PDB file of C-alpha atoms in Angstrom:
ATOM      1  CA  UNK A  11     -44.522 -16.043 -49.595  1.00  0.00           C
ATOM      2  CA  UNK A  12     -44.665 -13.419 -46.497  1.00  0.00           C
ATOM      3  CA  UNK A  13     -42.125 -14.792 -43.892  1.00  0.00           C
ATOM      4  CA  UNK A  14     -43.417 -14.945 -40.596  1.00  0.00           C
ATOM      5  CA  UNK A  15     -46.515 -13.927 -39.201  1.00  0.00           C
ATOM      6  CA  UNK A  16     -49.601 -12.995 -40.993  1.00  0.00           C
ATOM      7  CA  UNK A  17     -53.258 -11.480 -39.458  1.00  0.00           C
ATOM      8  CA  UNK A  18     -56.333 -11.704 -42.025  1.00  0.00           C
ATOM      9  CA  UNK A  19     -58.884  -9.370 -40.878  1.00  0.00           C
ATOM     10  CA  UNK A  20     -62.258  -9.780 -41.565  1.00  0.00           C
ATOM     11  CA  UNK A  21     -65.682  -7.128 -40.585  1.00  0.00           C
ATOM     12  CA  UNK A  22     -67.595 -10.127 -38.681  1.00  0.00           C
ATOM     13  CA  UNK A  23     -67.438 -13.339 -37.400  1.00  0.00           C
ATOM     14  CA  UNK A  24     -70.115 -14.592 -39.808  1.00  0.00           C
ATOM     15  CA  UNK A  25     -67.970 -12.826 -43.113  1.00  0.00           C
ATOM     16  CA  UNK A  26     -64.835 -15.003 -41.760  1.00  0.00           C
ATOM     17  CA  UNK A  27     -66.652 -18.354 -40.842  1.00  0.00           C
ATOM     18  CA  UNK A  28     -68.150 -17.759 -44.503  1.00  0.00           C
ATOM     19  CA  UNK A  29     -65.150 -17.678 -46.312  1.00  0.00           C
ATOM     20  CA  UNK A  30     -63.046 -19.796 -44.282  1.00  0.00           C
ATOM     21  CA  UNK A  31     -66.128 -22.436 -45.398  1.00  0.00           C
ATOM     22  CA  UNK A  32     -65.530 -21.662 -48.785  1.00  0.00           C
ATOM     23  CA  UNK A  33     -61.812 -21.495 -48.752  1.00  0.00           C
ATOM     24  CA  UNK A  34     -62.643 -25.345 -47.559  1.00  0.00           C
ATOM     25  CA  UNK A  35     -64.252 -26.690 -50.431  1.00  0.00           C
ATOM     26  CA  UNK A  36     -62.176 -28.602 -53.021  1.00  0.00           C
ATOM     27  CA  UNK A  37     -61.382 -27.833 -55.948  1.00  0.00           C
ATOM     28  CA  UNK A  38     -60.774 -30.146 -59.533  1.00  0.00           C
ATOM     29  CA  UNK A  39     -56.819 -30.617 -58.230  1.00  0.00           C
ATOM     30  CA  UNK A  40     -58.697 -32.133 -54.482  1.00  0.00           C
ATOM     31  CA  UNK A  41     -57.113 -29.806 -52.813  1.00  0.00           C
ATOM     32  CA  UNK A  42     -58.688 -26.452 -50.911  1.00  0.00           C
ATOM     33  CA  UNK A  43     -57.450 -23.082 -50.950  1.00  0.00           C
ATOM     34  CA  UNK A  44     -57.838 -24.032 -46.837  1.00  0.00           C
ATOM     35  CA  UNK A  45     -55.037 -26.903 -47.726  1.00  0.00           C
ATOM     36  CA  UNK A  46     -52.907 -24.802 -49.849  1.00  0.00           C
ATOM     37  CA  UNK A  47     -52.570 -22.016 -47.027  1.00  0.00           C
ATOM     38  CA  UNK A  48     -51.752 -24.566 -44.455  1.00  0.00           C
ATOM     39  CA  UNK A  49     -49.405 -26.265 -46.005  1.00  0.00           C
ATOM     40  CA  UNK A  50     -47.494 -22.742 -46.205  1.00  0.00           C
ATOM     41  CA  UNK A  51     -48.595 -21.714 -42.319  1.00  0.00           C
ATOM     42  CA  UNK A  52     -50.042 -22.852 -39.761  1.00  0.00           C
ATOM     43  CA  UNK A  53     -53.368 -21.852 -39.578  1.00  0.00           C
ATOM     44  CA  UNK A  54     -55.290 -19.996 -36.535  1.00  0.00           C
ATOM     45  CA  UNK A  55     -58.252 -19.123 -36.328  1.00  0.00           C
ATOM     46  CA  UNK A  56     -60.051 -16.411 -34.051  1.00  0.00           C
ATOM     47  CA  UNK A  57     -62.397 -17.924 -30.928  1.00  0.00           C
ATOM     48  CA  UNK A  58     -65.461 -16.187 -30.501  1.00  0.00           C
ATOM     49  CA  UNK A  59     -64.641 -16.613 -26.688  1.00  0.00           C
ATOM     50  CA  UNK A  60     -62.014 -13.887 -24.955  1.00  0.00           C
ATOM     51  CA  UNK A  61     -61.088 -16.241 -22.389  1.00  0.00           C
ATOM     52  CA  UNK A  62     -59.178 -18.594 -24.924  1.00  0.00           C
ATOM     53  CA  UNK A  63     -57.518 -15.512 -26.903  1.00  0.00           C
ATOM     54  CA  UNK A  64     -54.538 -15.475 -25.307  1.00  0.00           C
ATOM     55  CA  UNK A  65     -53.967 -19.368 -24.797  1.00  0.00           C
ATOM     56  CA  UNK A  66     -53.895 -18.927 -29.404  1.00  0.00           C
ATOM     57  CA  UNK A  67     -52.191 -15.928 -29.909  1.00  0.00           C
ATOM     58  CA  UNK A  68     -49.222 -17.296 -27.389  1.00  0.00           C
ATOM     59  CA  UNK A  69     -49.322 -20.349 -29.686  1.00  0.00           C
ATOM     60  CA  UNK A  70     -49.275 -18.514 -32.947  1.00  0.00           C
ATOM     61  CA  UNK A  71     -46.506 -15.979 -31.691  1.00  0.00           C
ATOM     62  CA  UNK A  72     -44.476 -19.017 -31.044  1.00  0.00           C
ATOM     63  CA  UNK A  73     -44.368 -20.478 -34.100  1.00  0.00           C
ATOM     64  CA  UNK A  74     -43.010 -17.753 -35.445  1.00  0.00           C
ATOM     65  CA  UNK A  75     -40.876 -17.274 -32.674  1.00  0.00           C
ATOM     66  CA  UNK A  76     -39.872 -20.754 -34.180  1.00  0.00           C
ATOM     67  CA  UNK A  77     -39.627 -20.126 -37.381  1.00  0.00           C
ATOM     68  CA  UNK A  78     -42.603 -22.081 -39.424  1.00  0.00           C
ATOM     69  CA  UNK A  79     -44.561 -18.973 -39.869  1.00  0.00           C
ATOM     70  CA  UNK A  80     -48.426 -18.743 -39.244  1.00  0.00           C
ATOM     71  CA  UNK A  81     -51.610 -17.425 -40.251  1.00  0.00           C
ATOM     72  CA  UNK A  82     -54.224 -15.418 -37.840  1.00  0.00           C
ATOM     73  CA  UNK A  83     -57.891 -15.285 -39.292  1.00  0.00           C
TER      74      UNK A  83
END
């Protein structure tokens, strides 16, 4: 497990949205590879919209800042 902060990078919105979908499905145990991530950090995920960058990023910085680590798709 990375401590931390992580940033996924993917080429295009629609590559990202597609796996993020598929990282959603269940599995035979019920649970998602979507689940397992977020139970290790908390999850954010890109906007599409500038405008509302910053407003997530300050949000994902600080919960690192806090210590229970995130994830930046």
């Amino acid at each position: 497990v990375v401590p931390h902060g992580i940033l996924v990078f993917f080429p295009s919105y629609p590559v990202m949205e597609g796996v993020l979908s598929h990282w959603k499905l269940l599995d035979q145990t019920k649970k998602s590879i979507f689940d397992q991530i977020s139970n290790l950090k908390i999850p954010f995920i890109e906007p599409k919209s500038k405008t509302d960058l910053p407003k997530i990023m300050e949000s994902f910085n600080r919960n690192i800042d806090e210590g229970r680590g995130a994830i930046f798709f």
